[in-house]
JSON list of C-alpha atoms in Angstrom, two decimals:
[
{"chain": "A", "resi": 1, "resn": "VAL", "atom": "CA", "xyz": [13.99, -6.16, 17.25]},
{"chain": "A", "resi": 2, "resn": "ILE", "atom": "CA", "xyz": [10.46, -7.19, 17.18]},
{"chain": "A", "resi": 3, "resn": "ARG", "atom": "CA", "xyz": [9.51, -10.87, 16.22]},
{"chain": "A", "resi": 4, "resn": "CYS", "atom": "CA", "xyz": [5.91, -11.30, 14.92]},
{"chain": "A", "resi": 5, "resn": "ARG", "atom": "CA", "xyz": [4.06, -13.31, 12.15]},
{"chain": "A", "resi": 6, "resn": "ALA", "atom": "CA", "xyz": [4.11, -12.41, 8.49]},
{"chain": "A", "resi": 7, "resn": "ALA", "atom": "CA", "xyz": [2.90, -13.98, 5.19]},
{"chain": "A", "resi": 8, "resn": "VAL", "atom": "CA", "xyz": [6.08, -14.76, 3.25]},
{"chain": "A", "resi": 9, "resn": "ALA", "atom": "CA", "xyz": [6.25, -15.46, -0.47]},
{"chain": "A", "resi": 10, "resn": "LEU", "atom": "CA", "xyz": [9.27, -17.76, -0.38]},
{"chain": "A", "resi": 11, "resn": "ALA", "atom": "CA", "xyz": [9.03, -18.46, -4.13]},
{"chain": "A", "resi": 12, "resn": "PRO", "atom": "CA", "xyz": [6.46, -17.41, -6.95]},
{"chain": "A", "resi": 13, "resn": "SER", "atom": "CA", "xyz": [3.10, -19.21, -5.79]},
{"chain": "A", "resi": 14, "resn": "LYS", "atom": "CA", "xyz": [4.50, -20.31, -2.54]},
{"chain": "A", "resi": 15, "resn": "LEU", "atom": "CA", "xyz": [3.13, -18.54, 0.39]},
{"chain": "A", "resi": 16, "resn": "SER", "atom": "CA", "xyz": [3.88, -19.36, 4.05]},
{"chain": "A", "resi": 17, "resn": "VAL", "atom": "CA", "xyz": [3.17, -17.91, 7.49]},
{"chain": "A", "resi": 18, "resn": "GLU", "atom": "CA", "xyz": [6.60, -17.40, 8.93]},
{"chain": "A", "resi": 19, "resn": "GLU", "atom": "CA", "xyz": [8.05, -15.96, 12.24]},
{"chain": "A", "resi": 20, "resn": "VAL", "atom": "CA", "xyz": [9.98, -12.86, 11.15]},
{"chain": "A", "resi": 21, "resn": "GLU", "atom": "CA", "xyz": [12.17, -10.29, 12.92]},
{"chain": "A", "resi": 22, "resn": "VAL", "atom": "CA", "xyz": [11.41, -6.68, 12.08]},
{"chain": "A", "resi": 23, "resn": "ALA", "atom": "CA", "xyz": [14.31, -4.40, 12.92]},
{"chain": "A", "resi": 24, "resn": "PRO", "atom": "CA", "xyz": [13.58, -1.14, 14.44]},
{"chain": "A", "resi": 25, "resn": "PRO", "atom": "CA", "xyz": [13.37, 2.22, 12.26]},
{"chain": "A", "resi": 26, "resn": "LYS", "atom": "CA", "xyz": [16.40, 3.89, 11.32]},
{"chain": "A", "resi": 27, "resn": "THR", "atom": "CA", "xyz": [16.57, 7.68, 10.26]},
{"chain": "A", "resi": 28, "resn": "GLY", "atom": "CA", "xyz": [13.58, 8.89, 8.56]},
{"chain": "A", "resi": 29, "resn": "GLU", "atom": "CA", "xyz": [11.74, 5.67, 9.00]},
{"chain": "A", "resi": 30, "resn": "VAL", "atom": "CA", "xyz": [8.35, 4.25, 11.12]},
{"chain": "A", "resi": 31, "resn": "ARG", "atom": "CA", "xyz": [7.68, 1.24, 12.51]},
{"chain": "A", "resi": 32, "resn": "ILE", "atom": "CA", "xyz": [4.00, 0.39, 12.32]},
{"chain": "A", "resi": 33, "resn": "LYS", "atom": "CA", "xyz": [1.56, -2.47, 14.05]},
{"chain": "A", "resi": 34, "resn": "ILE", "atom": "CA", "xyz": [-0.59, -3.33, 11.10]},
{"chain": "A", "resi": 35, "resn": "VAL", "atom": "CA", "xyz": [-3.99, -3.51, 12.13]},
{"chain": "A", "resi": 36, "resn": "ALA", "atom": "CA", "xyz": [-5.78, -4.47, 9.13]},
{"chain": "A", "resi": 37, "resn": "THR", "atom": "CA", "xyz": [-4.92, -5.28, 5.51]},
{"chain": "A", "resi": 38, "resn": "GLY", "atom": "CA", "xyz": [-6.87, -5.62, 2.51]},
{"chain": "A", "resi": 39, "resn": "ILE", "atom": "CA", "xyz": [-5.75, -7.99, -0.76]},
{"chain": "A", "resi": 40, "resn": "CYS", "atom": "CA", "xyz": [-5.19, -6.57, -3.90]},
{"chain": "A", "resi": 41, "resn": "HIS", "atom": "CA", "xyz": [-4.84, -8.36, -7.35]},
{"chain": "A", "resi": 42, "resn": "THR", "atom": "CA", "xyz": [-1.66, -6.36, -7.65]},
{"chain": "A", "resi": 43, "resn": "ASP", "atom": "CA", "xyz": [-0.61, -8.70, -4.49]},
{"chain": "A", "resi": 44, "resn": "GLU", "atom": "CA", "xyz": [-1.70, -11.86, -6.76]},
{"chain": "A", "resi": 45, "resn": "HIS", "atom": "CA", "xyz": [0.65, -10.43, -9.81]},
{"chain": "A", "resi": 46, "resn": "LEU", "atom": "CA", "xyz": [3.38, -10.58, -7.31]},
{"chain": "A", "resi": 47, "resn": "LEU", "atom": "CA", "xyz": [2.64, -14.17, -5.92]},
{"chain": "A", "resi": 48, "resn": "GLN", "atom": "CA", "xyz": [2.63, -15.16, -9.75]},
{"chain": "A", "resi": 49, "resn": "GLY", "atom": "CA", "xyz": [6.10, -13.62, -10.31]},
{"chain": "A", "resi": 50, "resn": "PHE", "atom": "CA", "xyz": [4.52, -10.85, -12.56]},
{"chain": "A", "resi": 51, "resn": "PHE", "atom": "CA", "xyz": [5.58, -7.87, -10.67]},
{"chain": "A", "resi": 52, "resn": "PRO", "atom": "CA", "xyz": [8.54, -5.93, -12.09]},
{"chain": "A", "resi": 53, "resn": "ASN", "atom": "CA", "xyz": [11.61, -5.77, -10.29]},
{"chain": "A", "resi": 54, "resn": "ALA", "atom": "CA", "xyz": [10.29, -7.61, -7.39]},
{"chain": "A", "resi": 55, "resn": "GLU", "atom": "CA", "xyz": [12.67, -10.12, -5.57]},
{"chain": "A", "resi": 56, "resn": "PHE", "atom": "CA", "xyz": [12.08, -13.39, -3.37]},
{"chain": "A", "resi": 57, "resn": "PRO", "atom": "CA", "xyz": [11.43, -14.01, -0.74]},
{"chain": "A", "resi": 58, "resn": "VAL", "atom": "CA", "xyz": [9.32, -11.27, 0.11]},
{"chain": "A", "resi": 59, "resn": "ILE", "atom": "CA", "xyz": [6.46, -9.96, 2.28]},
{"chain": "A", "resi": 60, "resn": "PRO", "atom": "CA", "xyz": [3.61, -8.83, 0.03]},
{"chain": "A", "resi": 61, "resn": "GLY", "atom": "CA", "xyz": [0.70, -6.55, 0.80]},
{"chain": "A", "resi": 62, "resn": "HIS", "atom": "CA", "xyz": [0.32, -2.65, 0.29]},
{"chain": "A", "resi": 63, "resn": "GLU", "atom": "CA", "xyz": [-3.24, -1.98, 1.18]},
{"chain": "A", "resi": 64, "resn": "GLY", "atom": "CA", "xyz": [-2.97, -1.51, 5.10]},
{"chain": "A", "resi": 65, "resn": "ALA", "atom": "CA", "xyz": [-3.73, 0.63, 8.08]},
{"chain": "A", "resi": 66, "resn": "GLY", "atom": "CA", "xyz": [-2.12, 0.63, 11.59]},
{"chain": "A", "resi": 67, "resn": "ILE", "atom": "CA", "xyz": [-0.84, 2.29, 14.59]},
{"chain": "A", "resi": 68, "resn": "VAL", "atom": "CA", "xyz": [3.10, 3.71, 14.66]},
{"chain": "A", "resi": 69, "resn": "GLU", "atom": "CA", "xyz": [4.77, 1.63, 17.02]},
{"chain": "A", "resi": 70, "resn": "SER", "atom": "CA", "xyz": [8.18, 3.54, 17.09]},
{"chain": "A", "resi": 71, "resn": "ILE", "atom": "CA", "xyz": [9.63, 6.11, 14.86]},
{"chain": "A", "resi": 72, "resn": "GLY", "atom": "CA", "xyz": [13.26, 6.72, 13.73]},
{"chain": "A", "resi": 73, "resn": "GLU", "atom": "CA", "xyz": [15.55, 10.03, 14.22]},
{"chain": "A", "resi": 74, "resn": "GLY", "atom": "CA", "xyz": [14.26, 12.95, 12.37]},
{"chain": "A", "resi": 75, "resn": "VAL", "atom": "CA", "xyz": [10.71, 11.74, 12.05]},
{"chain": "A", "resi": 76, "resn": "THR", "atom": "CA", "xyz": [8.28, 14.91, 12.98]},
{"chain": "A", "resi": 77, "resn": "SER", "atom": "CA", "xyz": [5.02, 14.10, 11.03]},
{"chain": "A", "resi": 78, "resn": "MET", "atom": "CA", "xyz": [3.73, 11.74, 13.51]},
{"chain": "A", "resi": 79, "resn": "LYS", "atom": "CA", "xyz": [4.25, 9.88, 16.82]},
{"chain": "A", "resi": 80, "resn": "SER", "atom": "CA", "xyz": [4.04, 6.62, 18.54]},
{"chain": "A", "resi": 81, "resn": "GLY", "atom": "CA", "xyz": [0.32, 5.56, 18.97]},
{"chain": "A", "resi": 82, "resn": "ASP", "atom": "CA", "xyz": [-0.74, 7.53, 16.01]},
{"chain": "A", "resi": 83, "resn": "LYS", "atom": "CA", "xyz": [-3.13, 5.90, 13.34]},
{"chain": "A", "resi": 84, "resn": "VAL", "atom": "CA", "xyz": [-1.85, 5.63, 10.01]},
{"chain": "A", "resi": 85, "resn": "ILE", "atom": "CA", "xyz": [-2.07, 4.07, 6.40]},
{"chain": "A", "resi": 86, "resn": "PRO", "atom": "CA", "xyz": [1.04, 3.38, 4.60]},
{"chain": "A", "resi": 87, "resn": "LEU", "atom": "CA", "xyz": [1.51, 4.45, 1.02]},
{"chain": "A", "resi": 88, "resn": "ALA", "atom": "CA", "xyz": [2.13, 2.19, -1.97]},
{"chain": "A", "resi": 89, "resn": "ILE", "atom": "CA", "xyz": [2.87, 5.35, -3.81]},
{"chain": "A", "resi": 90, "resn": "PRO", "atom": "CA", "xyz": [4.99, 7.60, -1.48]},
{"chain": "A", "resi": 91, "resn": "GLN", "atom": "CA", "xyz": [4.82, 11.21, -1.53]},
{"chain": "A", "resi": 92, "resn": "CYS", "atom": "CA", "xyz": [8.14, 13.06, -0.75]},
{"chain": "A", "resi": 93, "resn": "GLY", "atom": "CA", "xyz": [6.75, 16.25, -1.47]},
{"chain": "A", "resi": 94, "resn": "GLU", "atom": "CA", "xyz": [10.12, 17.59, -3.17]},
{"chain": "A", "resi": 95, "resn": "CYS", "atom": "CA", "xyz": [10.29, 16.08, -6.64]},
{"chain": "A", "resi": 96, "resn": "SER", "atom": "CA", "xyz": [8.57, 17.77, -9.70]},
{"chain": "A", "resi": 97, "resn": "PHE", "atom": "CA", "xyz": [5.72, 15.37, -9.72]},
{"chain": "A", "resi": 98, "resn": "CYS", "atom": "CA", "xyz": [4.78, 15.62, -5.98]},
{"chain": "A", "resi": 99, "resn": "ARG", "atom": "CA", "xyz": [5.16, 19.83, -6.51]},
{"chain": "A", "resi": 100, "resn": "ASN", "atom": "CA", "xyz": [3.01, 19.63, -9.40]},
{"chain": "A", "resi": 101, "resn": "PRO", "atom": "CA", "xyz": [-0.54, 20.12, -8.94]},
{"chain": "A", "resi": 102, "resn": "GLU", "atom": "CA", "xyz": [-1.63, 18.02, -11.66]},
{"chain": "A", "resi": 103, "resn": "SER", "atom": "CA", "xyz": [0.18, 14.85, -10.49]},
{"chain": "A", "resi": 104, "resn": "ASN", "atom": "CA", "xyz": [1.31, 12.95, -7.52]},
{"chain": "A", "resi": 105, "resn": "TYR", "atom": "CA", "xyz": [3.32, 10.13, -8.90]},
{"chain": "A", "resi": 106, "resn": "CYS", "atom": "CA", "xyz": [6.53, 10.84, -6.66]},
{"chain": "A", "resi": 107, "resn": "GLN", "atom": "CA", "xyz": [9.84, 9.85, -8.33]},
{"chain": "A", "resi": 108, "resn": "LYS", "atom": "CA", "xyz": [10.29, 7.73, -5.30]},
{"chain": "A", "resi": 109, "resn": "SER", "atom": "CA", "xyz": [7.82, 5.14, -6.57]},
{"chain": "A", "resi": 110, "resn": "HIS", "atom": "CA", "xyz": [8.62, 1.68, -7.88]},
{"chain": "A", "resi": 111, "resn": "PHE", "atom": "CA", "xyz": [8.99, 2.82, -11.31]},
{"chain": "A", "resi": 112, "resn": "SER", "atom": "CA", "xyz": [12.07, 4.92, -10.58]},
{"chain": "A", "resi": 113, "resn": "GLU", "atom": "CA", "xyz": [13.67, 3.33, -7.89]},
{"chain": "A", "resi": 114, "resn": "PRO", "atom": "CA", "xyz": [13.49, -0.22, -6.25]},
{"chain": "A", "resi": 115, "resn": "GLN", "atom": "CA", "xyz": [11.05, -0.88, -3.25]},
{"chain": "A", "resi": 116, "resn": "ASN", "atom": "CA", "xyz": [11.97, -4.25, -2.41]},
{"chain": "A", "resi": 117, "resn": "VAL", "atom": "CA", "xyz": [14.65, -2.93, -0.09]},
{"chain": "A", "resi": 118, "resn": "LEU", "atom": "CA", "xyz": [14.32, 0.62, 1.98]},
{"chain": "A", "resi": 119, "resn": "PRO", "atom": "CA", "xyz": [16.12, 3.71, 0.80]},
{"chain": "A", "resi": 120, "resn": "ASP", "atom": "CA", "xyz": [19.15, 2.81, 2.23]},
{"chain": "A", "resi": 121, "resn": "LYS", "atom": "CA", "xyz": [19.19, -0.40, 0.20]},
{"chain": "A", "resi": 122, "resn": "THR", "atom": "CA", "xyz": [18.86, -2.26, 3.22]},
{"chain": "A", "resi": 123, "resn": "THR", "atom": "CA", "xyz": [15.75, -4.25, 4.45]},
{"chain": "A", "resi": 124, "resn": "ARG", "atom": "CA", "xyz": [14.09, -4.54, 8.17]},
{"chain": "A", "resi": 125, "resn": "PHE", "atom": "CA", "xyz": [13.09, -7.96, 7.49]},
{"chain": "A", "resi": 126, "resn": "SER", "atom": "CA", "xyz": [14.46, -11.34, 8.20]},
{"chain": "A", "resi": 127, "resn": "CYS", "atom": "CA", "xyz": [13.55, -14.91, 8.57]},
{"chain": "A", "resi": 128, "resn": "LYS", "atom": "CA", "xyz": [15.61, -17.74, 10.21]},
{"chain": "A", "resi": 129, "resn": "GLY", "atom": "CA", "xyz": [18.70, -15.68, 9.41]},
{"chain": "A", "resi": 130, "resn": "LYS", "atom": "CA", "xyz": [17.67, -14.67, 5.92]},
{"chain": "A", "resi": 131, "resn": "GLU", "atom": "CA", "xyz": [17.04, -11.61, 4.66]},
{"chain": "A", "resi": 132, "resn": "ILE", "atom": "CA", "xyz": [13.35, -10.66, 3.49]},
{"chain": "A", "resi": 133, "resn": "HIS", "atom": "CA", "xyz": [12.23, -8.52, 0.94]},
{"chain": "A", "resi": 134, "resn": "HIS", "atom": "CA", "xyz": [9.83, -5.38, 1.26]},
{"chain": "A", "resi": 135, "resn": "PHE", "atom": "CA", "xyz": [7.03, -5.00, -1.32]},
{"chain": "A", "resi": 136, "resn": "LEU", "atom": "CA", "xyz": [6.67, -1.34, -2.38]},
{"chain": "A", "resi": 137, "resn": "TRP", "atom": "CA", "xyz": [8.30, -0.26, 0.95]},
{"chain": "A", "resi": 138, "resn": "VAL", "atom": "CA", "xyz": [5.04, -1.20, 2.61]},
{"chain": "A", "resi": 139, "resn": "SER", "atom": "CA", "xyz": [4.61, -5.14, 3.28]},
{"chain": "A", "resi": 140, "resn": "THR", "atom": "CA", "xyz": [1.24, -5.15, 5.06]},
{"chain": "A", "resi": 141, "resn": "PHE", "atom": "CA", "xyz": [1.07, -8.70, 5.48]},
{"chain": "A", "resi": 142, "resn": "ALA", "atom": "CA", "xyz": [2.99, -8.58, 8.53]},
{"chain": "A", "resi": 143, "resn": "GLU", "atom": "CA", "xyz": [2.03, -7.67, 11.93]},
{"chain": "A", "resi": 144, "resn": "TYR", "atom": "CA", "xyz": [4.63, -5.07, 12.24]},
{"chain": "A", "resi": 145, "resn": "THR", "atom": "CA", "xyz": [6.57, -3.24, 9.09]},
{"chain": "A", "resi": 146, "resn": "VAL", "atom": "CA", "xyz": [9.11, -0.22, 8.62]},
{"chain": "A", "resi": 147, "resn": "VAL", "atom": "CA", "xyz": [8.27, 2.09, 5.89]},
{"chain": "A", "resi": 148, "resn": "PRO", "atom": "CA", "xyz": [9.79, 5.41, 5.03]},
{"chain": "A", "resi": 149, "resn": "GLU", "atom": "CA", "xyz": [8.12, 8.59, 6.69]},
{"chain": "A", "resi": 150, "resn": "TYR", "atom": "CA", "xyz": [6.89, 10.22, 3.28]},
{"chain": "A", "resi": 151, "resn": "ALA", "atom": "CA", "xyz": [5.40, 6.82, 2.61]},
{"chain": "A", "resi": 152, "resn": "VAL", "atom": "CA", "xyz": [3.02, 6.97, 5.64]},
{"chain": "A", "resi": 153, "resn": "ALA", "atom": "CA", "xyz": [-0.07, 9.23, 6.09]},
{"chain": "A", "resi": 154, "resn": "LYS", "atom": "CA", "xyz": [-1.32, 10.17, 9.50]},
{"chain": "A", "resi": 155, "resn": "ILE", "atom": "CA", "xyz": [-4.98, 9.90, 9.96]},
{"chain": "A", "resi": 156, "resn": "ASP", "atom": "CA", "xyz": [-8.23, 10.65, 12.29]},
{"chain": "A", "resi": 157, "resn": "ALA", "atom": "CA", "xyz": [-7.76, 8.91, 15.36]},
{"chain": "A", "resi": 158, "resn": "ALA", "atom": "CA", "xyz": [-11.41, 8.12, 15.37]},
{"chain": "A", "resi": 159, "resn": "ALA", "atom": "CA", "xyz": [-10.97, 6.01, 12.01]},
{"chain": "A", "resi": 160, "resn": "PRO", "atom": "CA", "xyz": [-11.82, 2.53, 11.90]},
{"chain": "A", "resi": 161, "resn": "LEU", "atom": "CA", "xyz": [-8.99, 0.90, 11.00]},
{"chain": "A", "resi": 162, "resn": "ASP", "atom": "CA", "xyz": [-10.53, -2.29, 9.19]},
{"chain": "A", "resi": 163, "resn": "LYS", "atom": "CA", "xyz": [-12.32, -0.07, 6.80]},
{"chain": "A", "resi": 164, "resn": "VAL", "atom": "CA", "xyz": [-9.89, 2.73, 6.02]},
{"chain": "A", "resi": 165, "resn": "CYS", "atom": "CA", "xyz": [-7.14, 0.39, 5.24]},
{"chain": "A", "resi": 166, "resn": "LEU", "atom": "CA", "xyz": [-8.83, 0.19, 1.40]},
{"chain": "A", "resi": 167, "resn": "LEU", "atom": "CA", "xyz": [-8.14, 4.13, 1.28]},
{"chain": "A", "resi": 168, "resn": "GLY", "atom": "CA", "xyz": [-4.33, 2.74, 0.78]},
{"chain": "A", "resi": 169, "resn": "CYS", "atom": "CA", "xyz": [-4.87, 1.33, -2.90]},
{"chain": "A", "resi": 170, "resn": "GLY", "atom": "CA", "xyz": [-8.43, -0.03, -3.94]},
{"chain": "A", "resi": 171, "resn": "PHE", "atom": "CA", "xyz": [-10.89, 3.05, -3.17]},
{"chain": "A", "resi": 172, "resn": "SER", "atom": "CA", "xyz": [-8.19, 5.65, -4.21]},
{"chain": "A", "resi": 173, "resn": "THR", "atom": "CA", "xyz": [-7.75, 3.92, -7.47]},
{"chain": "A", "resi": 174, "resn": "GLY", "atom": "CA", "xyz": [-11.43, 3.63, -8.50]},
{"chain": "A", "resi": 175, "resn": "TYR", "atom": "CA", "xyz": [-12.41, 6.89, -6.89]},
{"chain": "A", "resi": 176, "resn": "GLY", "atom": "CA", "xyz": [-9.33, 8.84, -8.51]},
{"chain": "A", "resi": 177, "resn": "ALA", "atom": "CA", "xyz": [-10.27, 6.98, -11.84]},
{"chain": "A", "resi": 178, "resn": "ALA", "atom": "CA", "xyz": [-13.74, 8.78, -11.74]},
{"chain": "A", "resi": 179, "resn": "ILE", "atom": "CA", "xyz": [-12.78, 12.08, -10.31]},
{"chain": "A", "resi": 180, "resn": "ASN", "atom": "CA", "xyz": [-9.24, 12.71, -12.04]},
{"chain": "A", "resi": 181, "resn": "THR", "atom": "CA", "xyz": [-8.69, 10.33, -14.88]},
{"chain": "A", "resi": 182, "resn": "ALA", "atom": "CA", "xyz": [-12.30, 10.18, -16.27]},
{"chain": "A", "resi": 183, "resn": "LYS", "atom": "CA", "xyz": [-13.26, 13.77, -14.97]},
{"chain": "A", "resi": 184, "resn": "VAL", "atom": "CA", "xyz": [-16.75, 12.78, -14.57]},
{"chain": "A", "resi": 185, "resn": "LYS", "atom": "CA", "xyz": [-19.11, 15.97, -14.84]},
{"chain": "A", "resi": 186, "resn": "PRO", "atom": "CA", "xyz": [-22.31, 16.60, -13.13]},
{"chain": "A", "resi": 187, "resn": "GLY", "atom": "CA", "xyz": [-25.43, 15.29, -15.15]},
{"chain": "A", "resi": 188, "resn": "SER", "atom": "CA", "xyz": [-23.16, 12.53, -16.90]},
{"chain": "A", "resi": 189, "resn": "THR", "atom": "CA", "xyz": [-24.48, 8.75, -17.37]},
{"chain": "A", "resi": 190, "resn": "CYS", "atom": "CA", "xyz": [-21.60, 6.36, -16.59]},
{"chain": "A", "resi": 191, "resn": "ALA", "atom": "CA", "xyz": [-20.70, 2.82, -17.11]},
{"chain": "A", "resi": 192, "resn": "VAL", "atom": "CA", "xyz": [-18.76, 0.99, -14.39]},
{"chain": "A", "resi": 193, "resn": "PHE", "atom": "CA", "xyz": [-17.46, -2.43, -15.84]},
{"chain": "A", "resi": 194, "resn": "GLY", "atom": "CA", "xyz": [-16.63, -4.92, -12.84]},
{"chain": "A", "resi": 195, "resn": "LEU", "atom": "CA", "xyz": [-18.26, -4.18, -9.38]},
{"chain": "A", "resi": 196, "resn": "GLY", "atom": "CA", "xyz": [-15.46, -5.33, -6.88]},
{"chain": "A", "resi": 197, "resn": "GLY", "atom": "CA", "xyz": [-13.60, -3.18, -4.62]},
{"chain": "A", "resi": 198, "resn": "VAL", "atom": "CA", "xyz": [-12.28, -0.72, -7.03]},
{"chain": "A", "resi": 199, "resn": "GLY", "atom": "CA", "xyz": [-15.30, -0.74, -9.37]},
{"chain": "A", "resi": 200, "resn": "LEU", "atom": "CA", "xyz": [-17.64, 0.21, -6.30]},
{"chain": "A", "resi": 201, "resn": "SER", "atom": "CA", "xyz": [-15.04, 2.98, -5.68]},
{"chain": "A", "resi": 202, "resn": "VAL", "atom": "CA", "xyz": [-15.76, 4.25, -9.28]},
{"chain": "A", "resi": 203, "resn": "VAL", "atom": "CA", "xyz": [-19.34, 4.43, -8.60]},
{"chain": "A", "resi": 204, "resn": "MET", "atom": "CA", "xyz": [-18.70, 6.43, -5.34]},
{"chain": "A", "resi": 205, "resn": "GLY", "atom": "CA", "xyz": [-16.50, 8.77, -7.35]},
{"chain": "A", "resi": 206, "resn": "CYS", "atom": "CA", "xyz": [-19.26, 9.22, -10.20]},
{"chain": "A", "resi": 207, "resn": "LYS", "atom": "CA", "xyz": [-21.78, 9.84, -7.75]},
{"chain": "A", "resi": 208, "resn": "ALA", "atom": "CA", "xyz": [-19.81, 12.60, -5.97]},
{"chain": "A", "resi": 209, "resn": "ALA", "atom": "CA", "xyz": [-18.92, 14.18, -9.11]},
{"chain": "A", "resi": 210, "resn": "GLY", "atom": "CA", "xyz": [-22.76, 14.42, -9.74]},
{"chain": "A", "resi": 211, "resn": "ALA", "atom": "CA", "xyz": [-23.44, 11.75, -12.30]},
{"chain": "A", "resi": 212, "resn": "SER", "atom": "CA", "xyz": [-27.24, 11.56, -12.88]},
{"chain": "A", "resi": 213, "resn": "ARG", "atom": "CA", "xyz": [-27.04, 7.70, -13.98]},
{"chain": "A", "resi": 214, "resn": "ILE", "atom": "CA", "xyz": [-24.55, 5.02, -13.17]},
{"chain": "A", "resi": 215, "resn": "ILE", "atom": "CA", "xyz": [-24.76, 1.77, -14.77]},
{"chain": "A", "resi": 216, "resn": "GLY", "atom": "CA", "xyz": [-23.30, -1.14, -13.26]},
{"chain": "A", "resi": 217, "resn": "VAL", "atom": "CA", "xyz": [-21.98, -4.22, -15.37]},
{"chain": "A", "resi": 218, "resn": "ASP", "atom": "CA", "xyz": [-20.71, -7.37, -13.99]},
{"chain": "A", "resi": 219, "resn": "ILE", "atom": "CA", "xyz": [-21.02, -11.15, -15.02]},
{"chain": "A", "resi": 220, "resn": "ASN", "atom": "CA", "xyz": [-21.30, -12.00, -11.12]},
{"chain": "A", "resi": 221, "resn": "LYS", "atom": "CA", "xyz": [-25.15, -11.45, -10.04]},
{"chain": "A", "resi": 222, "resn": "ASP", "atom": "CA", "xyz": [-23.90, -11.39, -6.34]},
{"chain": "A", "resi": 223, "resn": "LYS", "atom": "CA", "xyz": [-21.91, -8.15, -6.98]},
{"chain": "A", "resi": 224, "resn": "PHE", "atom": "CA", "xyz": [-25.22, -6.37, -7.45]}
]
């Protein structure tokens, strides 16, 4: 068991830094030392009590990067010391969505099964003797977290963790919106509304797709 700090949402709109206990990983699980985390508006939805099926107390955060501290029995895709990104949308590789090249919305995602506890329906977090829930199996607002192996991606050892943490949600959301959803074609003219982390990632996706003109729209002049 590791004792560390975590930002715990004790109740809606009540976030507190607490000392928590993080249990070792069980079969098929990975314990990660979180080095960097982003803050996504989805975390704010959770704190406001708007996220479906979330349970308090809970450790928020789903956009992070870190180093594997230990692995549970049966884990083969990574080892201690590997740099990784935990995935807010898992990739089991076995369900019909994972096997379909047109989709990657794994059936083990929070729309299909609760992700406020791990797949065996228990939590690895506790605080002052009380169980703490996970958020999307990720909970990057903790210095250590435990995640199923299929919700972790091993990354290049040279990757800067304070930057690639954004690949866990914000960047991939925006970039994928341009490439996969809008299917931007070479020579296109594109307008991007909102130039935050997701919007700037949309801009990068449009550029990569060959857009000839990209118009950024935002009411905050500092964003330009």
